[in-house]
Tab-separated table of C-alpha atoms in Angstrom:
chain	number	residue	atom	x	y	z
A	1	UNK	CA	-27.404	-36.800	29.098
A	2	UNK	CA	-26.568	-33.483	27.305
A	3	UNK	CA	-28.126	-30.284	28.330
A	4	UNK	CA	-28.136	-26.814	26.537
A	5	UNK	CA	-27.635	-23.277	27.544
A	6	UNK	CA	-29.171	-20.233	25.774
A	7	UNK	CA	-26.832	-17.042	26.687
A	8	UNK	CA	-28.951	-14.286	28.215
A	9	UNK	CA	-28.579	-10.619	26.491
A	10	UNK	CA	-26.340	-8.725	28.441
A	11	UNK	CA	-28.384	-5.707	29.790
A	12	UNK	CA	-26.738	-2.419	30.648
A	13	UNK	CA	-27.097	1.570	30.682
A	14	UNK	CA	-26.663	4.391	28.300
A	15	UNK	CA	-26.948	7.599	28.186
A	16	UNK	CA	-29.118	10.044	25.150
A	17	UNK	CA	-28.335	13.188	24.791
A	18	UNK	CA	-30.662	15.449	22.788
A	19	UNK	CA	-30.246	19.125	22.552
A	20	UNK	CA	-28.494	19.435	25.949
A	21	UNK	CA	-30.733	16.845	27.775
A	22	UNK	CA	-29.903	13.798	28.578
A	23	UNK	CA	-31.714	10.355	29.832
A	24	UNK	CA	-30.677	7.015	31.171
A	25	UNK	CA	-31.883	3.875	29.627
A	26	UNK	CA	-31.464	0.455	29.683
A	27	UNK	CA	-30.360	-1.545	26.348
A	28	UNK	CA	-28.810	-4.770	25.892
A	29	UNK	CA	-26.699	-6.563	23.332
A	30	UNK	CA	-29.860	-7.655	21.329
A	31	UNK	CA	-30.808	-3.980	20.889
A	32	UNK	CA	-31.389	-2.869	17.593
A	33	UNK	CA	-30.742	0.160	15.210
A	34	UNK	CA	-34.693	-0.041	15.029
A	35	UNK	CA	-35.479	-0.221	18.913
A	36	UNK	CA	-32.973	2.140	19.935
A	37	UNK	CA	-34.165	4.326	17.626
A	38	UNK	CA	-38.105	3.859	18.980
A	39	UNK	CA	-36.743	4.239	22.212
A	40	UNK	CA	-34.976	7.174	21.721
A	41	UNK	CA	-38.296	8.772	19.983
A	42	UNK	CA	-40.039	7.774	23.317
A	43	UNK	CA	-38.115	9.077	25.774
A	44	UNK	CA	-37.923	12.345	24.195
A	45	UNK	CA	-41.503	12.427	23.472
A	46	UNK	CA	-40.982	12.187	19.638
A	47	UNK	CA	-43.074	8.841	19.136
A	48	UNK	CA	-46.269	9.662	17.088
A	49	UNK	CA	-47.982	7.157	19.520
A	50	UNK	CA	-46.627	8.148	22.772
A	51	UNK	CA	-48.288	11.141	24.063
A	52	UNK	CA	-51.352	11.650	21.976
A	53	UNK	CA	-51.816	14.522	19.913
A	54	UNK	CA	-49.921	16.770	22.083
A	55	UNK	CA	-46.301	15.249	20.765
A	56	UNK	CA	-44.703	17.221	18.065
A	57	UNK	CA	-43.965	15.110	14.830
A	58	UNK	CA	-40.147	14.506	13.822
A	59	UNK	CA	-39.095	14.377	10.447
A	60	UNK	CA	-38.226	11.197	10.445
A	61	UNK	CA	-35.384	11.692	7.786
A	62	UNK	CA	-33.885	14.192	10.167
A	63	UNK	CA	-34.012	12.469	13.073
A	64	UNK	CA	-30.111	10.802	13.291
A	65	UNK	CA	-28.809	8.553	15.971
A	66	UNK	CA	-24.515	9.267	16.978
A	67	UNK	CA	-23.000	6.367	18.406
A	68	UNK	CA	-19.043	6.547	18.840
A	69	UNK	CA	-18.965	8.755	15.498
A	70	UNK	CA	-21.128	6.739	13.370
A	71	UNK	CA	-25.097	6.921	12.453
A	72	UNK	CA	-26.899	3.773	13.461
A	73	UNK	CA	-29.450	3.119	11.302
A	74	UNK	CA	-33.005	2.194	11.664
A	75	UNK	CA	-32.828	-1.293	10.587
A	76	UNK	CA	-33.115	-4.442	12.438
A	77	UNK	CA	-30.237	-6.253	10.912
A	78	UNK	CA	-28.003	-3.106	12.879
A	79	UNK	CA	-26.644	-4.572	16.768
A	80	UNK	CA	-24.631	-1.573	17.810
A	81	UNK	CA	-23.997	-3.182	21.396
A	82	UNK	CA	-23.360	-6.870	19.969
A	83	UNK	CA	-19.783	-6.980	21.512
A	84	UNK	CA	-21.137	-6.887	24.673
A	85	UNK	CA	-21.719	-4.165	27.663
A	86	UNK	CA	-19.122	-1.087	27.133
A	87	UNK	CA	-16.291	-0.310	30.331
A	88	UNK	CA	-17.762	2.898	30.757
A	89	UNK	CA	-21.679	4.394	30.173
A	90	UNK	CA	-21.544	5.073	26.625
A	91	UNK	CA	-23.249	8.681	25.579
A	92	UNK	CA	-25.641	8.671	22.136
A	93	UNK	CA	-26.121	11.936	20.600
A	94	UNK	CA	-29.513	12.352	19.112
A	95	UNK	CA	-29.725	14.484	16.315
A	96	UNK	CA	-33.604	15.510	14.996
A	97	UNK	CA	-35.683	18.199	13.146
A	98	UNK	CA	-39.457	19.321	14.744
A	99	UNK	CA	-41.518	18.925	11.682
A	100	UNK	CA	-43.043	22.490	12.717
A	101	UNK	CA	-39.330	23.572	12.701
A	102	UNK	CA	-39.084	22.365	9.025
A	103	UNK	CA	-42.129	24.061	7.897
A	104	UNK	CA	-41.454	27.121	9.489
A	105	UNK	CA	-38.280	27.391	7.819
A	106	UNK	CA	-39.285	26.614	4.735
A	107	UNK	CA	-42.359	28.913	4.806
A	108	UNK	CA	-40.612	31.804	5.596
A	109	UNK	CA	-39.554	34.722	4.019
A	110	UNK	CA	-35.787	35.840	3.357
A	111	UNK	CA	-34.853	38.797	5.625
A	112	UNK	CA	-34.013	41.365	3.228
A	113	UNK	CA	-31.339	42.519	5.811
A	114	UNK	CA	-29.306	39.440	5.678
A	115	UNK	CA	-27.010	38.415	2.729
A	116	UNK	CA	-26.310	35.512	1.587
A	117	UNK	CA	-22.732	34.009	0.345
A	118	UNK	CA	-23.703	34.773	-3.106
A	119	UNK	CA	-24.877	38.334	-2.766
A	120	UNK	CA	-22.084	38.875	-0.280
A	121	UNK	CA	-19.623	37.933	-2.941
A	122	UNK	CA	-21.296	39.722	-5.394
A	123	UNK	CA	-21.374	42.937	-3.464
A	124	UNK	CA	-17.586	42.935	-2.613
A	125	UNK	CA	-17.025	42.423	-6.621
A	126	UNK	CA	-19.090	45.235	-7.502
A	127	UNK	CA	-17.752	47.584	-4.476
A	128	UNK	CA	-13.938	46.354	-5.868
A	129	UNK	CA	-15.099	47.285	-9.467
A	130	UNK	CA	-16.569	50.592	-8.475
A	131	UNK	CA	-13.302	51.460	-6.317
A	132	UNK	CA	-11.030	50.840	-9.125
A	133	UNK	CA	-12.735	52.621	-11.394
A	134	UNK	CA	-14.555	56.189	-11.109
A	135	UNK	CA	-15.038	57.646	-14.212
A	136	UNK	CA	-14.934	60.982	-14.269
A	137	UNK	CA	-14.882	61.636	-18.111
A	138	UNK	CA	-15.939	58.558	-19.646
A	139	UNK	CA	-15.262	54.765	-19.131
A	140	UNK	CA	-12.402	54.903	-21.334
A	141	UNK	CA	-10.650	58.089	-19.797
A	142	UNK	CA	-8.723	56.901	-17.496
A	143	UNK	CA	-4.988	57.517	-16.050
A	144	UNK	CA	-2.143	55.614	-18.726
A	145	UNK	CA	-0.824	52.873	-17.159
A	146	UNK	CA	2.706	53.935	-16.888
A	147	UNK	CA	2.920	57.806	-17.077
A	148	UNK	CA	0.297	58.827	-13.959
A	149	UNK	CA	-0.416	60.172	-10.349
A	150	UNK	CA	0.605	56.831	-7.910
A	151	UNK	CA	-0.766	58.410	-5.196
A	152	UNK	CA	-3.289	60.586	-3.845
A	153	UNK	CA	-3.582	62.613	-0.467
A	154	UNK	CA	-6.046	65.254	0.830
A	155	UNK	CA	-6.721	67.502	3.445
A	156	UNK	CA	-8.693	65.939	6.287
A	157	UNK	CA	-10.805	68.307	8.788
A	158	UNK	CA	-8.250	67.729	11.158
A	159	UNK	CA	-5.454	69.034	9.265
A	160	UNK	CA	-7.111	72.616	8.682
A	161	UNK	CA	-9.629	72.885	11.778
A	162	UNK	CA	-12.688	72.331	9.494
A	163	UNK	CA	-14.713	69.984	10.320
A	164	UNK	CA	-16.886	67.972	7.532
A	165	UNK	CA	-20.573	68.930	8.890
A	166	UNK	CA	-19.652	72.728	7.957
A	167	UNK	CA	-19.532	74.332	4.545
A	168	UNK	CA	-16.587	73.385	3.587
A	169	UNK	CA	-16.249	70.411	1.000
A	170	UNK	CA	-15.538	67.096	2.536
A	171	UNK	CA	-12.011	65.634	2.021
A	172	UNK	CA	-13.820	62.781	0.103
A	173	UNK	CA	-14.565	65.348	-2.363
A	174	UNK	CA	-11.625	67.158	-2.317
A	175	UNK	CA	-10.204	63.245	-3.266
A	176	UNK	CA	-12.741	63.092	-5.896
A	177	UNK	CA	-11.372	66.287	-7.529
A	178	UNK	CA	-7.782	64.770	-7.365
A	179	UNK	CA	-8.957	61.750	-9.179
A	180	UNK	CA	-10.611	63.726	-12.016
A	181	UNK	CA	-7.501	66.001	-12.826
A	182	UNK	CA	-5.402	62.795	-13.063
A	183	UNK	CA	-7.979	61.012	-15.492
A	184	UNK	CA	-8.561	64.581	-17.633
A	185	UNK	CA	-7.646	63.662	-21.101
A	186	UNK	CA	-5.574	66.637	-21.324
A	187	UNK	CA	-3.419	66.205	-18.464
A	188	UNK	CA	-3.351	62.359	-19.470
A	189	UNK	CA	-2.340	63.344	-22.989
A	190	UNK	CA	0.556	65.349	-21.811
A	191	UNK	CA	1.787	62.949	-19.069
A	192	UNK	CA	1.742	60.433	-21.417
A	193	UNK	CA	3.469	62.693	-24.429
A	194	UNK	CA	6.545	63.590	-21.963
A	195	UNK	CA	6.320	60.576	-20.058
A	196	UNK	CA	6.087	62.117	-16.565
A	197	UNK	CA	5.104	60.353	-13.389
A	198	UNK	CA	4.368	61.776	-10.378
A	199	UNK	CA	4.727	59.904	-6.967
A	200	UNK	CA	2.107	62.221	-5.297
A	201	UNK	CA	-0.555	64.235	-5.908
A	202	UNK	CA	-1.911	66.043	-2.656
A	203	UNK	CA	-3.738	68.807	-1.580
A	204	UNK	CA	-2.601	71.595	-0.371
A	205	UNK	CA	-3.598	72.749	3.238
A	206	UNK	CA	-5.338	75.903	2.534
A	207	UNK	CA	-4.071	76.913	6.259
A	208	UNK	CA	-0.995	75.812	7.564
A	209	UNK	CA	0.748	75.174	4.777
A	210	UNK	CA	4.597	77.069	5.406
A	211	UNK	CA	5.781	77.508	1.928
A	212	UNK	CA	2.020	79.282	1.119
A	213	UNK	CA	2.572	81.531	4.336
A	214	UNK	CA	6.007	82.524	2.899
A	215	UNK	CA	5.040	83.544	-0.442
A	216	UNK	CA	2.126	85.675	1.103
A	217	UNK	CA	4.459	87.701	2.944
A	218	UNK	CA	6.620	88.211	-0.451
A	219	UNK	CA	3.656	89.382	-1.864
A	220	UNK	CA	2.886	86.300	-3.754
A	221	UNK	CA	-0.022	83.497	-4.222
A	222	UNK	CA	0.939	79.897	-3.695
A	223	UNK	CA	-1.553	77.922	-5.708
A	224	UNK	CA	0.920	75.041	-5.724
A	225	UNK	CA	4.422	73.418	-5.996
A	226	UNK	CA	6.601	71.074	-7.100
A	227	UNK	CA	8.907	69.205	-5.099
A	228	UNK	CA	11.908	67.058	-6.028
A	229	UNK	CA	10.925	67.193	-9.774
A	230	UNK	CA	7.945	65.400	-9.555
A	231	UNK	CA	8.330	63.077	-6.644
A	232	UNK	CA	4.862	65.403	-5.248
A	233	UNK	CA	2.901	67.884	-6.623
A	234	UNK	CA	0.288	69.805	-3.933
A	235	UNK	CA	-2.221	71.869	-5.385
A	236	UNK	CA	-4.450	74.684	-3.682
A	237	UNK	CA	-7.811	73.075	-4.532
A	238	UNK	CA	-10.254	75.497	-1.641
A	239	UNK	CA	-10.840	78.741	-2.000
A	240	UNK	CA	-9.161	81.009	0.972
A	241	UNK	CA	-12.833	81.132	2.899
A	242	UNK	CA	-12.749	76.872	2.807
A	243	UNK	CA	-16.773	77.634	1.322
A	244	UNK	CA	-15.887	75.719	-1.989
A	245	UNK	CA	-12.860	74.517	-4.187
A	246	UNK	CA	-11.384	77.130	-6.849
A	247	UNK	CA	-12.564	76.526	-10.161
A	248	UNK	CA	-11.721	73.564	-12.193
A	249	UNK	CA	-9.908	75.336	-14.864
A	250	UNK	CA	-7.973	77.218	-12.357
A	251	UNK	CA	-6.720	73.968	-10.952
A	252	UNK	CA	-5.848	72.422	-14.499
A	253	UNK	CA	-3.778	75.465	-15.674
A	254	UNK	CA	-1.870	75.220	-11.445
A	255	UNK	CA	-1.452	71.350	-12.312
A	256	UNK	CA	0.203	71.837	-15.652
A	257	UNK	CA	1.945	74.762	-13.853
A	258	UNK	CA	3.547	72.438	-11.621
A	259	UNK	CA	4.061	69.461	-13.843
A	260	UNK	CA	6.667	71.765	-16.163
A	261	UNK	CA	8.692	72.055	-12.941
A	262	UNK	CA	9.377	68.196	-13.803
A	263	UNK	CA	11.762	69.652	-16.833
A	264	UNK	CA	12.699	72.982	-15.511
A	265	UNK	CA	12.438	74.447	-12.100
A	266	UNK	CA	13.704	78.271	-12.112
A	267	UNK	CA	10.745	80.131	-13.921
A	268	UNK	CA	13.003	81.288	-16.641
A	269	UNK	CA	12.246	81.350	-20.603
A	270	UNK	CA	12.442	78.045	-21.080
A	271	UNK	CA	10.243	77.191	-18.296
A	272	UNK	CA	7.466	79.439	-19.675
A	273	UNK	CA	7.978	77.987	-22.696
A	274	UNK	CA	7.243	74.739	-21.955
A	275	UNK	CA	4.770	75.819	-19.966
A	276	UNK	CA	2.826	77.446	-22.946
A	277	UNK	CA	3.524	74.291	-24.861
A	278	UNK	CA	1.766	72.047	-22.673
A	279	UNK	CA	-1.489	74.346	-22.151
A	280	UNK	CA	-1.711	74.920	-25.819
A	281	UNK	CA	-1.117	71.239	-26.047
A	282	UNK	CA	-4.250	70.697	-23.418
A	283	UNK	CA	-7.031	73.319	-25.390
């Protein structure tokens, strides 16, 4: 006589996790993707059916079930315990969208206070392009590309005792006012006609400044100077009360001053004549 056996579903514990919560239930090795997927839905109070019109609706496309790294469908073909009971309590991660989540999201507004990638990126661009170039004169008037100013340094409020919320101009503007005698077409013409570079073009503190103190008690004015033949150039750009900077023309006429120091640097004839040269050169 021959008898038969049907093997019994093993039956054991898990664990579901969803959004820091977790809840022990019982599965077996006939579970599906399908009723693990109901029962997760029930236990969290997700099923349409479970708690009356009181449960909140989950997308169902959104609603994912984690099981050692991969989604288990909702199928019933899917056995994702059909190698029997696990060593240890296995942990599902639940992943799921409220509908009124959804819907909220989609139905709101963009917060005009928060960029996005896009606008971040093209912000940067536009700050980069701005920095790069200020036009002063036109778009075209810029420094040449091998006879310039490499650098330029200002005053800060520290440097003279000033500080920024009193009349006297900003070191930002006094940087400004750097940047525009470097791009004038003049001076750019006659850099570019002598082929002169300059490592540095600073301001001059209207204060502390030595060499200006010892040419006031020769009874000189230091407006600016020269040093190493055009390794820096200072200029005075403020007025002696710090109220406002000395005029522009003033400045361009110190600048070329200091620029023929690049070919001569005693204030002789030929210094003066070159001097004349290049002003006639910039009118």
């Amino acid at each position: 006589c021959m008898s038969t056996s049907t093997t019994m579903p093993t039956t054991f514990e898990i664990i579901l996790t969803f959004q820091g919560n977790s809840k022990a239930v019982q599965v077996s090795t006939s579970t599906t993707g399908w009723d693990l997927h109901q029962q997760a839905m029930e236990v969290f109070g997700m099923n349409d059916n479970s708690h009356g019109d009181n449960t909140e609706r989950i997308d169902r496309v959104s609603f994912k079930i984690l099981y050692k790294g991969k989604r288990v469908a909702p199928t019933h073909d899917i056995l994702p315990f059909e190698k029997g009971a696990p060593t240890k309590t296995p942990k599902i991660v639940i992943m799921a969208t409220r509908q009124s989540s959804i819907m909220e999201i989609a139905n709101k507004r963009s917060d005009p206070t928060i960029r996005g990638m896009e606008e971040e990126k093209r912000k940067e661009e536009a700050t980069l392009k701005l920095k790069n170039k200020r036009y002063h004169w036109a778009e075209e008037m810029t420094q040449n590309k091998d006879f310039k100013f490499c650098r330029f340094q200002t005053c800060t409020w520290q440097s003279f005792g000033h500080r920024p919320t009193e009349k006297t101009p900003h070191d930002f503007e006094a940087m400004r006012l750097l940047e525009k005698l470097a791009a004038d077409p003049g001076i750019v013409a006659i850099m570019k006609e002598r082929e002169l570079v300059v490592g540095t073009l600073g301001e001059m503190d209207p204060i502390d400044d030595r060499l200006m103190q010892k040419k006031q008690q020769e009874g000189g004015c230091l407006l600016g100077y020269n040093t190493n033949g055009g390794a820096r150039i200072d200029i005075k750009l403020r007025t002696d009360d710090l109220q406002s900077f000395r005029p522009y023309p003033e400045l361009v006429s110190t600048l070329i001053h200091e620029l023929s120091h690049n070919w001569v640097s005693a204030h002789d004839l030929l210094f003066w004549t070159n001097y004349a040269q290049m002003k006639s050169e910039y009118l």
